[in-house]
Amino acid sequence: MTANSDLIIYQENELYGLKDCNDNVIISPQYKEMYPFSCGLALVKNNKSQLGYINKENKLIVPFDLYSWCDPQFVCGYARVVRYNTISGKDEWGIIDTDGNVIVPIKYDKIWSLNESYLHSVKAFIENKEVLINLCIFPKRIVFSGLKYIATYTIENFKAIFNCTRIDVKVNPKTEELFFSYGCHTGYVALKWKPIAPVISVVINSAGSLFLLLHEKKDTGKTNFEKSIYKRHREKSSKQLSNTTSWEYEKENTIDSDSWSDPYGDERAYYDGWSREDVESGLADAYE
């Protein structure tokens, strides 16, 4: 059974595993059922007949026994799942992404199959009423899985090509995830702490999203990362991070939390389109 152009699902002793096109074993036979990979994940069934999703390194991304039924294939990074509600005594449907995050709450009586052309109007039923789910309006969570690299730049090359003089790593105060900014643009961060040899790659993830990723040079080509969360590192090393939420790569640049540049636009929306610096300097008043 073909999983994709370079991976093959095979059976041995009534169990399924994965080989590459050269007949090298990637995942030894260990699953009662195994479906082709889609968006970097494959649906598998273990020896207890429990369903879960694994990646190509055989890491369990969506745990077994969490859902009673799962979509065999992801569509544009989404899959339907079913969980039995012991209180109501019925199955309830929802939609997850390739990180296992619940995107559409698990509360529907039925969700029709996903189609790339109709993600803006997925038909569902709740309490015998038909509703349409628009997946396009749900906040898009960028997943760092199934990455394919388009290009990788040193920091100096990146600044020259993208016409910027500095790159800052900062904290999104809403999620405490790290991101980097260059000018008025932003990218994502996959670092544990201040990098030794930082590079920036243009990547596409398993859901087909293209974005910039700041990471260590030695990790170039790595297909899966964990997101960098400021809170987690602060707990481990509060002295190091309490006063440092930003770097400039010519030299370390300490910035307190009040000087966050707000690339997400909340501050500008609050000040009716003007930055806080414009308001405080009187520039905004001059143009009123």
GROMACS .gro file of C-alpha atoms in nm:
model
  288
    1MET     CA    1   0.000   0.000   0.000
    2THR     CA    2   0.150   0.333  -0.098
    3ALA     CA    3   0.157   0.610   0.164
    4ASN     CA    4   0.301   0.871  -0.070
    5SER     CA    5   0.568   0.894  -0.339
    6ASP     CA    6   0.854   0.783  -0.111
    7LEU     CA    7   0.694   0.588   0.174
    8ILE     CA    8   0.520   0.252   0.161
    9ILE     CA    9   0.292   0.092   0.419
   10TYR     CA   10   0.365  -0.279   0.444
   11GLN     CA   11   0.229  -0.573   0.643
   12GLU     CA   12   0.416  -0.840   0.836
   13ASN     CA   13   0.267  -1.091   1.079
   14GLU     CA   14  -0.069  -0.913   1.047
   15LEU     CA   15   0.080  -0.583   1.165
   16TYR     CA   16   0.156  -0.271   0.961
   17GLY     CA   17   0.472  -0.062   0.938
   18LEU     CA   18   0.643   0.179   0.702
   19LYS     CA   19   0.926   0.146   0.449
   20ASP     CA   20   1.093   0.388   0.213
   21CYS     CA   21   1.123   0.336  -0.162
   22ASN     CA   22   1.457   0.155  -0.108
   23ASP     CA   23   1.291  -0.103   0.117
   24ASN     CA   24   1.446   0.040   0.434
   25VAL     CA   25   1.224   0.004   0.740
   26ILE     CA   26   1.116   0.342   0.875
   27ILE     CA   27   0.858   0.214   1.124
   28SER     CA   28   0.864  -0.152   1.221
   29PRO     CA   29   0.533  -0.344   1.193
   30GLN     CA   30   0.341  -0.267   1.512
   31TYR     CA   31  -0.004  -0.139   1.422
   32LYS     CA   32  -0.327  -0.327   1.358
   33GLU     CA   33  -0.422  -0.062   1.102
   34MET     CA   34  -0.225   0.216   0.935
   35TYR     CA   35  -0.350   0.476   0.689
   36PRO     CA   36  -0.147   0.682   0.438
   37PHE     CA   37   0.019   1.000   0.563
   38SER     CA   38  -0.153   1.330   0.503
   39CYS     CA   39  -0.032   1.670   0.624
   40GLY     CA   40   0.258   1.489   0.793
   41LEU     CA   41   0.045   1.250   1.004
   42ALA     CA   42  -0.092   0.899   0.970
   43LEU     CA   43  -0.390   0.747   1.150
   44VAL     CA   44  -0.298   0.420   1.323
   45LYS     CA   45  -0.471   0.164   1.543
   46ASN     CA   46  -0.278  -0.005   1.826
   47ASN     CA   47  -0.315  -0.357   1.965
   48LYS     CA   48  -0.595  -0.233   2.193
   49SER     CA   49  -0.789  -0.111   1.887
   50GLN     CA   50  -0.737   0.249   1.996
   51LEU     CA   51  -0.689   0.521   1.733
   52GLY     CA   52  -0.421   0.790   1.726
   53TYR     CA   53  -0.208   0.992   1.484
   54ILE     CA   54   0.168   0.952   1.444
   55ASN     CA   55   0.428   1.148   1.248
   56LYS     CA   56   0.693   0.997   1.021
   57GLU     CA   57   0.929   0.958   1.316
   58ASN     CA   58   0.663   0.739   1.480
   59LYS     CA   59   0.600   0.998   1.749
   60LEU     CA   60   0.245   0.995   1.877
   61ILE     CA   61   0.097   1.339   1.808
   62VAL     CA   62  -0.268   1.267   1.894
   63PRO     CA   63  -0.283   1.015   2.182
   64PHE     CA   64  -0.456   0.679   2.164
   65ASP     CA   65  -0.798   0.638   2.323
   66LEU     CA   66  -0.871   1.010   2.306
   67TYR     CA   67  -1.127   0.968   2.026
   68SER     CA   68  -1.354   0.681   1.927
   69TRP     CA   69  -1.325   0.770   1.557
   70CYS     CA   70  -1.087   0.989   1.354
   71ASP     CA   71  -1.069   1.100   0.993
   72PRO     CA   72  -0.833   0.870   0.800
   73GLN     CA   73  -0.693   1.177   0.619
   74PHE     CA   74  -0.626   1.540   0.708
   75VAL     CA   75  -0.754   1.803   0.464
   76CYS     CA   76  -0.553   2.128   0.458
   77GLY     CA   77  -0.439   2.057   0.812
   78TYR     CA   78  -0.783   1.964   0.953
   79ALA     CA   79  -0.946   1.635   1.052
   80ARG     CA   80  -1.277   1.538   1.209
   81VAL     CA   81  -1.280   1.344   1.536
   82VAL     CA   82  -1.552   1.180   1.744
   83ARG     CA   83  -1.566   1.142   2.121
   84TYR     CA   84  -1.830   0.949   2.315
   85ASN     CA   85  -2.005   1.161   2.578
   86THR     CA   86  -2.086   0.937   2.874
   87ILE     CA   87  -2.332   1.192   3.017
   88SER     CA   88  -2.546   1.237   2.705
   89GLY     CA   89  -2.481   0.882   2.585
   90LYS     CA   90  -2.402   0.990   2.229
   91ASP     CA   91  -2.112   1.056   1.998
   92GLU     CA   92  -1.999   1.416   1.958
   93TRP     CA   93  -1.799   1.553   1.666
   94GLY     CA   94  -1.532   1.820   1.638
   95ILE     CA   95  -1.231   1.918   1.426
   96ILE     CA   96  -0.861   1.916   1.520
   97ASP     CA   97  -0.542   2.044   1.355
   98THR     CA   98  -0.213   1.859   1.298
   99ASP     CA   99  -0.089   1.953   1.646
  100GLY     CA  100  -0.393   1.785   1.799
  101ASN     CA  101  -0.546   2.120   1.900
  102VAL     CA  102  -0.926   2.125   1.899
  103ILE     CA  103  -1.019   2.388   1.640
  104VAL     CA  104  -1.395   2.325   1.626
  105PRO     CA  105  -1.543   2.232   1.966
  106ILE     CA  106  -1.640   1.868   2.012
  107LYS     CA  107  -2.015   1.921   2.049
  108TYR     CA  108  -2.177   1.846   1.713
  109ASP     CA  109  -2.406   1.553   1.637
  110LYS     CA  110  -2.242   1.512   1.297
  111ILE     CA  111  -1.992   1.693   1.075
  112TRP     CA  112  -1.985   1.613   0.706
  113SER     CA  113  -1.661   1.515   0.537
  114LEU     CA  114  -1.408   1.792   0.478
  115ASN     CA  115  -1.340   1.915   0.127
  116GLU     CA  116  -1.069   2.161   0.031
  117SER     CA  117  -1.312   2.358  -0.183
  118TYR     CA  118  -1.572   2.397   0.092
  119LEU     CA  119  -1.377   2.470   0.409
  120HIS     CA  120  -1.572   2.796   0.440
  121SER     CA  121  -1.903   2.607   0.462
  122VAL     CA  122  -1.864   2.267   0.629
  123LYS     CA  123  -2.207   2.120   0.692
  124ALA     CA  124  -2.278   2.004   1.048
  125PHE     CA  125  -2.571   1.920   1.272
  126ILE     CA  126  -2.632   2.011   1.635
  127GLU     CA  127  -2.956   1.929   1.817
  128ASN     CA  128  -3.109   1.828   1.481
  129LYS     CA  129  -3.038   2.172   1.333
  130GLU     CA  130  -2.818   2.212   1.027
  131VAL     CA  131  -2.536   2.466   1.065
  132LEU     CA  132  -2.241   2.568   0.851
  133ILE     CA  133  -1.890   2.586   0.997
  134ASN     CA  134  -1.652   2.834   0.838
  135LEU     CA  135  -1.302   2.702   0.907
  136CYS     CA  136  -1.155   3.006   0.736
  137ILE     CA  137  -1.256   3.238   1.022
  138PHE     CA  138  -1.104   3.027   1.299
  139PRO     CA  139  -0.771   3.154   1.430
  140LYS     CA  140  -0.499   2.982   1.230
  141ARG     CA  141  -0.247   2.810   1.452
  142ILE     CA  142   0.084   2.768   1.279
  143VAL     CA  143   0.216   2.417   1.338
  144PHE     CA  144   0.586   2.334   1.323
  145SER     CA  145   0.542   1.985   1.176
  146GLY     CA  146   0.615   1.825   0.840
  147LEU     CA  147   0.838   2.119   0.749
  148LYS     CA  148   0.985   2.158   0.401
  149TYR     CA  149   1.264   2.412   0.352
  150ILE     CA  150   1.249   2.657   0.064
  151ALA     CA  151   1.556   2.865   0.156
  152THR     CA  152   1.779   2.930   0.458
  153TYR     CA  153   1.969   3.253   0.529
  154THR     CA  154   2.225   3.368   0.779
  155ILE     CA  155   2.110   3.667   0.983
  156GLU     CA  156   2.332   3.903   0.786
  157ASN     CA  157   2.214   3.768   0.449
  158PHE     CA  158   1.852   3.786   0.562
  159LYS     CA  159   1.886   4.151   0.665
  160ALA     CA  160   2.050   4.236   0.333
  161ILE     CA  161   1.790   4.055   0.121
  162PHE     CA  162   1.486   4.176   0.318
  163ASN     CA  163   1.617   4.530   0.360
  164CYS     CA  164   1.616   4.547   0.739
  165THR     CA  165   1.885   4.655   0.983
  166ARG     CA  166   1.778   4.461   1.290
  167ILE     CA  167   1.593   4.150   1.399
  168ASP     CA  168   1.431   4.132   1.742
  169VAL     CA  169   1.301   3.827   1.927
  170LYS     CA  170   1.003   3.923   2.140
  171VAL     CA  171   0.712   3.777   2.335
  172ASN     CA  172   0.348   3.775   2.229
  173PRO     CA  173   0.183   3.880   2.559
  174LYS     CA  174  -0.138   3.695   2.474
  175THR     CA  175   0.016   3.351   2.416
  176GLU     CA  176   0.367   3.398   2.563
  177GLU     CA  177   0.503   3.247   2.241
  178LEU     CA  178   0.824   3.393   2.102
  179PHE     CA  179   0.823   3.558   1.762
  180PHE     CA  180   1.071   3.772   1.574
  181SER     CA  181   1.014   4.103   1.404
  182TYR     CA  182   1.193   4.275   1.117
  183GLY     CA  183   1.049   4.612   1.031
  184CYS     CA  184   0.672   4.575   1.047
  185HIS     CA  185   0.684   4.205   0.958
  186THR     CA  186   0.699   3.901   1.186
  187GLY     CA  187   0.814   3.541   1.180
  188TYR     CA  188   0.817   3.243   1.415
  189VAL     CA  189   1.079   3.117   1.657
  190ALA     CA  190   1.201   2.765   1.736
  191LEU     CA  191   1.470   2.830   1.998
  192LYS     CA  192   1.529   2.722   2.356
  193TRP     CA  193   1.728   3.031   2.442
  194LYS     CA  194   1.967   3.279   2.283
  195PRO     CA  195   2.101   3.096   1.975
  196ILE     CA  196   2.464   3.012   1.905
  197ALA     CA  197   2.439   3.022   1.525
  198PRO     CA  198   2.095   3.160   1.430
  199VAL     CA  199   1.953   3.130   1.079
  200ILE     CA  200   1.614   3.210   0.926
  201SER     CA  201   1.442   2.967   0.692
  202VAL     CA  202   1.148   3.002   0.458
  203VAL     CA  203   0.944   2.687   0.529
  204ILE     CA  204   0.613   2.521   0.443
  205ASN     CA  205   0.444   2.311   0.710
  206SER     CA  206   0.225   2.001   0.690
  207ALA     CA  207  -0.087   2.218   0.655
  208GLY     CA  208   0.057   2.403   0.355
  209SER     CA  209   0.129   2.730   0.537
  210LEU     CA  210   0.441   2.920   0.428
  211PHE     CA  211   0.624   3.128   0.692
  212LEU     CA  212   0.963   3.238   0.824
  213LEU     CA  213   1.124   3.039   1.105
  214LEU     CA  214   1.417   3.148   1.321
  215HIS     CA  215   1.619   2.850   1.446
  216GLU     CA  216   1.967   2.716   1.513
  217LYS     CA  217   2.180   2.647   1.207
  218LYS     CA  218   2.241   2.289   1.322
  219ASP     CA  219   1.865   2.224   1.310
  220THR     CA  220   1.832   2.316   0.941
  221GLY     CA  221   1.630   2.042   0.772
  222LYS     CA  222   1.458   1.932   1.092
  223THR     CA  223   1.095   1.857   1.010
  224ASN     CA  224   0.937   1.905   1.354
  225PHE     CA  225   0.991   2.168   1.624
  226GLU     CA  226   0.826   2.265   1.948
  227LYS     CA  227   0.711   2.623   1.978
  228SER     CA  228   0.922   2.847   2.196
  229ILE     CA  229   0.719   2.958   2.497
  230TYR     CA  230   0.854   3.244   2.707
  231LYS     CA  231   0.674   3.134   3.025
  232ARG     CA  232   0.832   2.790   3.022
  233HIS     CA  233   1.185   2.929   2.993
  234ARG     CA  234   1.121   3.207   3.243
  235GLU     CA  235   1.030   2.948   3.505
  236LYS     CA  236   1.356   2.765   3.442
  237SER     CA  237   1.580   3.071   3.425
  238SER     CA  238   1.403   3.376   3.560
  239LYS     CA  239   1.719   3.582   3.608
  240GLN     CA  240   1.822   3.543   3.248
  241LEU     CA  241   1.485   3.620   3.095
  242SER     CA  242   1.323   3.864   3.335
  243ASN     CA  243   1.495   4.162   3.175
  244THR     CA  244   1.559   4.026   2.827
  245THR     CA  245   1.274   3.985   2.582
  246SER     CA  246   1.454   4.099   2.268
  247TRP     CA  247   1.781   4.049   2.083
  248GLU     CA  248   1.965   4.237   1.816
  249TYR     CA  249   2.218   4.016   1.650
  250GLU     CA  250   2.505   4.262   1.637
  251LYS     CA  251   2.481   4.276   2.015
  252GLU     CA  252   2.237   4.175   2.285
  253ASN     CA  253   1.974   4.443   2.333
  254THR     CA  254   1.778   4.450   2.659
  255ILE     CA  255   1.422   4.578   2.631
  256ASP     CA  256   1.163   4.585   2.905
  257SER     CA  257   0.814   4.450   2.849
  258ASP     CA  258   0.664   4.798   2.813
  259SER     CA  259   0.856   4.863   2.491
  260TRP     CA  260   0.700   4.572   2.302
  261SER     CA  261   0.644   4.691   1.945
  262ASP     CA  262   0.306   4.519   1.904
  263PRO     CA  263   0.333   4.372   1.551
  264TYR     CA  264  -0.013   4.221   1.599
  265GLY     CA  265  -0.177   4.563   1.581
  266ASP     CA  266  -0.365   4.573   1.912
  267GLU     CA  267  -0.190   4.887   2.031
  268ARG     CA  268  -0.245   5.073   1.703
  269ALA     CA  269  -0.612   4.974   1.711
  270TYR     CA  270  -0.635   5.113   2.064
  271TYR     CA  271  -0.478   5.441   1.958
  272ASP     CA  272  -0.700   5.466   1.650
  273GLY     CA  273  -0.423   5.369   1.410
  274TRP     CA  274  -0.141   5.571   1.568
  275SER     CA  275   0.148   5.412   1.755
  276ARG     CA  276   0.200   5.494   2.122
  277GLU     CA  277   0.517   5.687   2.024
  278ASP     CA  278   0.311   5.902   1.784
  279VAL     CA  279   0.057   5.980   2.055
  280GLU     CA  280   0.315   6.061   2.322
  281SER     CA  281   0.521   6.280   2.088
  282GLY     CA  282   0.216   6.478   1.977
  283LEU     CA  283   0.252   6.369   1.614
  284ALA     CA  284  -0.095   6.213   1.616
  285ASP     CA  285  -0.248   6.538   1.744
  286ALA     CA  286  -0.068   6.734   1.472
  287TYR     CA  287  -0.247   6.535   1.206
  288GLU     CA  288  -0.591   6.541   1.364
   0.00000   0.00000   0.00000
